[in-house]
Amino acid sequence: MDLRDLHYFEVIAELEHMGRASERLHRTQPALTSSIRRLEQDCGVRLFEKSGRGIRLTEAGQVLLKWARRTRLDVHDAQQEINHLAHGLAGTVRVGIVPTAAQFLLPPAMRQLIREAPEVNLHTVVGLIDVLRSLLHSGEVDMTIGTEGMAEPGFTSEFLAEDPIVVVANASHEIFQGAPTIKDLGAYRWVLQSEGAPTRDWLDQTFERHHLPRPRVQVESNTLLMLPTLIAETGLLSFISRRHLLPGQPSFALKEVNVPETVMQRRMVVTYREGGYLSPASRRLIELLASAAVVNE
């Protein structure tokens, strides 16, 4: 099989439309049709079938897509490993990273990596873990740094740091006048992530387990980095990483509301393809991220 044909096949499978694939790949539709015919001859089966105005993969096509992606990633890994034999700590590291890790772990780790290897380039995508996991599966990033989830076949994770999520308020909030309980938290309004975010769902379920109404949310935001400022400027409670309360952080006006039932124990991990190639620069970055986590705890 020709690697170029496999690349065209991947794009056609993604778009499920020969015309749109032609526009993206800058190839004529007859050229793409010929490419698919060559693959079908090699496989001895149909790879696509008509579906409305477009096309979709047959069962055999789905199998080939899995192996086409794996082949592309293996070829990329081979090129990277050969290149790094000559250049050592150099090249581009592609990282998908959640906001908390991007704010607290990445800057000190990258500062040290640049000192050791000034030729290293870093390409980062900051987002929620579900989005980052998809990028890792497609090979658009080399690794993800985020919260630990269910183990997935074909991927491996290394522990970086504990990252407890706690209830937080402005340090001058009236809730600190006494010894609040989880029931007392229900008297106040909150700023939280939208429903479906892991931390939001965990907090909602915790209140329900204690037979209490869910927190009353006045402000919802998926931009995690703005939550500390919102908490500091309002009387709203929130649920964020304890790392925001560490000495030297700009969120010094915040304080943890000490309610043990509402502490979510979360682990930060780095995840990459099992058996995939990680460059020396990627490996060194993982080591530095782990070191940064220890310093910040």
Short mmCIF file of C-alpha atoms in Angstrom, two decimals:
data_model
loop_
_atom_site.label_atom_id
_atom_site.label_comp_id
_atom_site.label_asym_id
_atom_site.label_seq_id
_atom_site.Cartn_x
_atom_site.Cartn_y
_atom_site.Cartn_z
CA MET A 1 0.00 0.00 0.00
CA ASP A 2 1.16 3.51 -0.80
CA LEU A 3 1.48 5.87 2.20
CA ARG A 4 0.03 8.72 0.16
CA ASP A 5 -3.04 6.64 -0.69
CA LEU A 6 -3.48 5.88 3.01
CA HIS A 7 -3.28 9.59 3.82
CA TYR A 8 -5.92 10.42 1.22
CA PHE A 9 -8.05 7.57 2.58
CA GLU A 10 -7.89 9.00 6.11
CA VAL A 11 -9.07 12.43 4.97
CA ILE A 12 -11.90 10.99 2.86
CA ALA A 13 -12.97 8.82 5.79
CA GLU A 14 -13.01 11.85 8.10
CA LEU A 15 -15.03 14.10 5.76
CA GLU A 16 -17.24 11.34 4.28
CA HIS A 17 -17.42 13.35 1.07
CA MET A 18 -15.17 13.12 -1.98
CA GLY A 19 -15.72 16.76 -3.01
CA ARG A 20 -14.74 18.21 0.38
CA ALA A 21 -11.75 15.86 0.55
CA SER A 22 -10.69 17.10 -2.89
CA GLU A 23 -10.76 20.70 -1.66
CA ARG A 24 -8.77 19.97 1.49
CA LEU A 25 -6.14 17.83 -0.22
CA HIS A 26 -5.90 19.99 -3.37
CA ARG A 27 -6.32 16.90 -5.53
CA THR A 28 -8.92 16.22 -8.20
CA GLN A 29 -11.79 13.89 -7.43
CA PRO A 30 -10.71 11.44 -10.18
CA ALA A 31 -7.24 11.26 -8.58
CA LEU A 32 -8.77 10.49 -5.17
CA THR A 33 -11.12 7.93 -6.70
CA SER A 34 -8.13 6.19 -8.29
CA SER A 35 -6.35 6.22 -4.95
CA ILE A 36 -9.27 4.49 -3.22
CA ARG A 37 -9.55 1.94 -6.03
CA ARG A 38 -5.89 1.02 -5.58
CA LEU A 39 -6.45 0.44 -1.88
CA GLU A 40 -9.58 -1.61 -2.56
CA GLN A 41 -7.62 -3.75 -5.02
CA ASP A 42 -4.89 -4.29 -2.44
CA CYS A 43 -7.46 -5.22 0.24
CA GLY A 44 -9.82 -7.14 -2.02
CA VAL A 45 -12.91 -5.45 -0.52
CA ARG A 46 -14.98 -2.26 -0.81
CA LEU A 47 -13.86 0.44 1.61
CA PHE A 48 -16.71 2.95 1.14
CA GLU A 49 -20.42 2.81 0.44
CA LYS A 50 -22.90 5.53 -0.51
CA SER A 51 -24.74 7.30 2.30
CA GLY A 52 -27.19 10.04 1.27
CA ARG A 53 -25.20 12.68 -0.58
CA GLY A 54 -21.93 11.43 0.84
CA ILE A 55 -20.12 8.21 1.55
CA ARG A 56 -19.28 6.21 4.64
CA LEU A 57 -16.83 3.50 5.58
CA THR A 58 -17.75 -0.14 5.23
CA GLU A 59 -16.83 -2.47 8.08
CA ALA A 60 -13.61 -3.31 6.22
CA GLY A 61 -12.97 0.41 5.73
CA GLN A 62 -13.20 0.98 9.48
CA VAL A 63 -10.57 -1.69 10.05
CA LEU A 64 -8.26 -0.14 7.47
CA LEU A 65 -8.75 3.32 9.01
CA LYS A 66 -7.53 2.01 12.37
CA TRP A 67 -4.38 0.61 10.78
CA ALA A 68 -3.87 3.61 8.51
CA ARG A 69 -3.77 5.91 11.54
CA ARG A 70 -1.38 3.58 13.33
CA THR A 71 0.87 3.41 10.26
CA ARG A 72 0.95 7.21 9.95
CA LEU A 73 1.91 7.58 13.62
CA ASP A 74 4.57 4.87 13.36
CA VAL A 75 6.12 6.55 10.32
CA HIS A 76 6.10 9.89 12.14
CA ASP A 77 7.75 8.26 15.16
CA ALA A 78 10.43 6.70 12.98
CA GLN A 79 11.23 10.04 11.34
CA GLN A 80 11.40 11.73 14.74
CA GLU A 81 13.63 9.10 16.31
CA ILE A 82 16.07 9.14 13.37
CA ASN A 83 16.16 12.95 13.43
CA HIS A 84 16.80 13.04 17.18
CA LEU A 85 19.73 10.64 16.87
CA ALA A 86 21.52 13.45 15.10
CA HIS A 87 20.22 16.42 17.03
CA GLY A 88 19.57 15.22 20.61
CA LEU A 89 17.52 17.65 22.70
CA ALA A 90 15.92 19.53 19.83
CA GLY A 91 12.81 19.52 17.70
CA THR A 92 9.18 20.23 18.52
CA VAL A 93 7.27 18.80 21.47
CA ARG A 94 3.49 18.77 20.94
CA VAL A 95 1.59 18.85 24.23
CA GLY A 96 -2.10 18.88 25.08
CA ILE A 97 -2.49 20.28 28.59
CA VAL A 98 -5.32 21.16 30.97
CA PRO A 99 -5.47 24.76 32.29
CA THR A 100 -4.34 23.98 35.85
CA ALA A 101 -1.20 22.20 34.66
CA ALA A 102 -0.59 24.91 32.06
CA GLN A 103 -0.67 27.53 34.78
CA PHE A 104 1.28 25.84 37.57
CA LEU A 105 3.46 23.06 36.14
CA LEU A 106 4.39 24.03 32.60
CA PRO A 107 6.09 27.46 33.11
CA PRO A 108 8.85 26.32 35.53
CA ALA A 109 9.38 23.08 33.60
CA MET A 110 9.67 24.89 30.26
CA ARG A 111 11.96 27.53 31.75
CA GLN A 112 14.43 24.82 32.75
CA LEU A 113 14.08 22.92 29.46
CA ILE A 114 14.89 26.05 27.46
CA ARG A 115 18.01 26.56 29.57
CA GLU A 116 19.14 23.00 28.87
CA ALA A 117 18.00 22.83 25.25
CA PRO A 118 17.45 26.22 23.60
CA GLU A 119 16.66 24.57 20.25
CA VAL A 120 13.52 22.85 21.56
CA ASN A 121 10.18 24.23 20.36
CA LEU A 122 6.94 23.67 22.26
CA HIS A 123 3.51 23.50 20.64
CA THR A 124 0.74 23.51 23.26
CA VAL A 125 -3.01 23.05 23.10
CA VAL A 126 -4.76 24.08 26.32
CA GLY A 127 -8.18 22.55 26.82
CA LEU A 128 -10.38 20.16 28.74
CA ILE A 129 -9.22 16.57 28.97
CA ASP A 130 -11.91 15.11 26.66
CA VAL A 131 -10.78 17.38 23.82
CA LEU A 132 -7.11 16.67 24.50
CA ARG A 133 -7.69 12.92 24.55
CA SER A 134 -9.17 13.13 21.06
CA LEU A 135 -6.08 15.00 19.83
CA LEU A 136 -3.83 12.32 21.32
CA HIS A 137 -5.81 9.56 19.60
CA SER A 138 -5.48 11.28 16.22
CA GLY A 139 -1.76 11.94 16.70
CA GLU A 140 -2.06 15.73 16.73
CA VAL A 141 -0.23 15.89 20.07
CA ASP A 142 2.55 13.65 21.38
CA MET A 143 1.23 13.55 24.93
CA THR A 144 -1.43 15.00 27.19
CA ILE A 145 -1.02 16.40 30.69
CA GLY A 146 -4.26 16.26 32.59
CA THR A 147 -6.41 14.49 35.11
CA GLU A 148 -6.28 10.74 35.50
CA GLY A 149 -9.17 8.81 33.98
CA MET A 150 -10.02 5.27 33.00
CA ALA A 151 -7.12 3.33 31.49
CA GLU A 152 -7.36 2.99 27.70
CA PRO A 153 -5.88 0.20 25.59
CA GLY A 154 -2.92 1.44 23.57
CA PHE A 155 -2.07 4.30 25.96
CA THR A 156 0.02 4.55 29.10
CA SER A 157 0.12 7.17 31.86
CA GLU A 158 2.75 8.36 34.33
CA PHE A 159 1.84 10.04 37.62
CA LEU A 160 2.90 13.67 38.00
CA ALA A 161 1.15 15.17 41.01
CA GLU A 162 -1.77 15.15 43.40
CA ASP A 163 -4.19 17.98 42.61
CA PRO A 164 -6.95 18.30 45.25
CA ILE A 165 -10.01 20.34 44.25
CA VAL A 166 -11.52 22.33 47.12
CA VAL A 167 -14.26 24.83 47.91
CA VAL A 168 -12.86 28.36 47.87
CA ALA A 169 -14.13 31.85 48.70
CA ASN A 170 -12.83 35.38 49.06
CA ALA A 171 -10.76 35.49 52.27
CA SER A 172 -13.12 38.10 53.73
CA HIS A 173 -16.26 36.02 53.03
CA GLU A 174 -18.71 35.71 55.91
CA ILE A 175 -18.59 31.92 55.71
CA PHE A 176 -15.26 32.02 57.56
CA GLN A 177 -16.89 33.52 60.67
CA GLY A 178 -17.83 30.05 61.88
CA ALA A 179 -17.06 26.39 61.21
CA PRO A 180 -19.09 25.72 58.07
CA THR A 181 -20.58 22.33 57.19
CA ILE A 182 -21.57 21.02 53.79
CA LYS A 183 -25.16 22.02 54.58
CA ASP A 184 -24.05 25.62 55.25
CA LEU A 185 -22.55 25.82 51.75
CA GLY A 186 -26.06 25.63 50.30
CA ALA A 187 -26.88 29.09 51.62
CA TYR A 188 -24.55 30.77 49.13
CA ARG A 189 -24.35 31.16 45.37
CA TRP A 190 -21.54 29.73 43.28
CA VAL A 191 -19.41 30.23 40.18
CA LEU A 192 -18.73 26.83 38.61
CA GLN A 193 -17.96 25.10 35.36
CA SER A 194 -20.88 23.95 33.24
CA GLU A 195 -22.60 20.64 33.89
CA GLY A 196 -20.66 17.79 32.32
CA ALA A 197 -17.29 19.05 33.56
CA PRO A 198 -15.82 16.36 35.88
CA THR A 199 -15.32 18.65 38.87
CA ARG A 200 -18.82 20.14 38.56
CA ASP A 201 -20.44 16.71 38.29
CA TRP A 202 -18.47 15.41 41.29
CA LEU A 203 -19.56 18.37 43.43
CA ASP A 204 -23.22 18.04 42.39
CA GLN A 205 -23.17 14.33 43.19
CA THR A 206 -21.52 14.97 46.57
CA PHE A 207 -24.36 17.28 47.59
CA GLU A 208 -26.92 14.74 46.39
CA ARG A 209 -25.25 11.94 48.39
CA HIS A 210 -25.77 14.09 51.48
CA HIS A 211 -29.43 14.57 50.51
CA LEU A 212 -28.88 18.26 49.84
CA PRO A 213 -29.86 20.42 46.85
CA ARG A 214 -27.14 21.00 44.30
CA PRO A 215 -25.13 24.25 44.64
CA ARG A 216 -26.97 27.30 43.36
CA VAL A 217 -24.92 28.43 40.40
CA GLN A 218 -25.07 32.13 39.55
CA VAL A 219 -22.19 32.15 37.07
CA GLU A 220 -21.11 29.31 34.77
CA SER A 221 -17.77 29.44 32.98
CA ASN A 222 -15.70 26.96 31.00
CA THR A 223 -12.74 29.32 31.12
CA LEU A 224 -11.06 27.90 34.20
CA LEU A 225 -8.39 30.58 34.43
CA MET A 226 -10.97 33.30 35.10
CA LEU A 227 -12.53 31.52 38.10
CA PRO A 228 -10.04 32.76 40.75
CA THR A 229 -10.58 36.37 39.71
CA LEU A 230 -14.35 35.97 39.79
CA ILE A 231 -14.17 34.45 43.27
CA ALA A 232 -11.91 37.22 44.56
CA GLU A 233 -14.16 39.97 43.18
CA THR A 234 -17.50 38.53 44.31
CA GLY A 235 -19.14 36.81 47.24
CA LEU A 236 -19.47 33.61 45.22
CA LEU A 237 -18.09 30.24 46.26
CA SER A 238 -16.26 28.03 43.78
CA PHE A 239 -14.51 24.68 43.38
CA ILE A 240 -10.94 24.89 42.10
CA SER A 241 -7.47 23.41 42.51
CA ARG A 242 -5.82 23.96 45.88
CA ARG A 243 -2.76 25.08 43.91
CA HIS A 244 -4.41 28.47 43.45
CA LEU A 245 -3.94 29.03 47.18
CA LEU A 246 -0.19 28.33 47.31
CA PRO A 247 2.09 31.16 48.49
CA GLY A 248 3.22 33.41 45.68
CA GLN A 249 0.12 32.86 43.55
CA PRO A 250 -1.88 35.91 42.40
CA SER A 251 -5.00 34.45 44.05
CA PHE A 252 -3.75 35.34 47.54
CA ALA A 253 -7.15 36.90 48.37
CA LEU A 254 -8.73 33.43 48.27
CA LYS A 255 -9.10 30.95 51.10
CA GLU A 256 -10.18 27.32 51.31
CA VAL A 257 -13.51 26.58 52.96
CA ASN A 258 -12.56 23.66 55.18
CA VAL A 259 -15.30 21.09 54.57
CA PRO A 260 -13.66 17.63 54.27
CA GLU A 261 -16.63 16.08 52.41
CA THR A 262 -16.10 18.49 49.53
CA VAL A 263 -12.41 17.78 48.86
CA MET A 264 -12.06 15.99 45.52
CA GLN A 265 -8.85 13.97 45.35
CA ARG A 266 -7.54 14.28 41.80
CA ARG A 267 -4.32 13.02 40.19
CA MET A 268 -2.41 14.72 37.40
CA VAL A 269 -0.80 12.40 34.84
CA VAL A 270 1.01 12.52 31.52
CA THR A 271 -0.41 10.15 28.90
CA TYR A 272 1.09 9.00 25.61
CA ARG A 273 0.77 6.16 23.10
CA GLU A 274 1.96 2.85 24.49
CA GLY A 275 4.95 1.74 22.45
CA GLY A 276 5.05 5.09 20.66
CA TYR A 277 8.23 7.11 20.37
CA LEU A 278 8.85 9.99 22.76
CA SER A 279 11.73 12.27 21.83
CA PRO A 280 14.51 13.01 24.34
CA ALA A 281 13.07 16.50 24.70
CA SER A 282 9.61 15.07 25.49
CA ARG A 283 11.09 12.72 28.07
CA ARG A 284 13.03 15.55 29.69
CA LEU A 285 9.93 17.73 29.78
CA ILE A 286 8.04 14.97 31.64
CA GLU A 287 10.85 14.79 34.22
CA LEU A 288 10.78 18.56 34.69
CA LEU A 289 6.98 18.62 35.03
CA ALA A 290 7.21 16.04 37.82
CA SER A 291 9.89 18.12 39.54
CA ALA A 292 7.78 21.28 39.22
CA ALA A 293 4.84 19.45 40.80
CA VAL A 294 6.92 18.51 43.86
CA VAL A 295 8.22 22.07 44.30
CA ASN A 296 4.72 23.54 44.09
CA GLU A 297 3.14 21.13 46.59
#
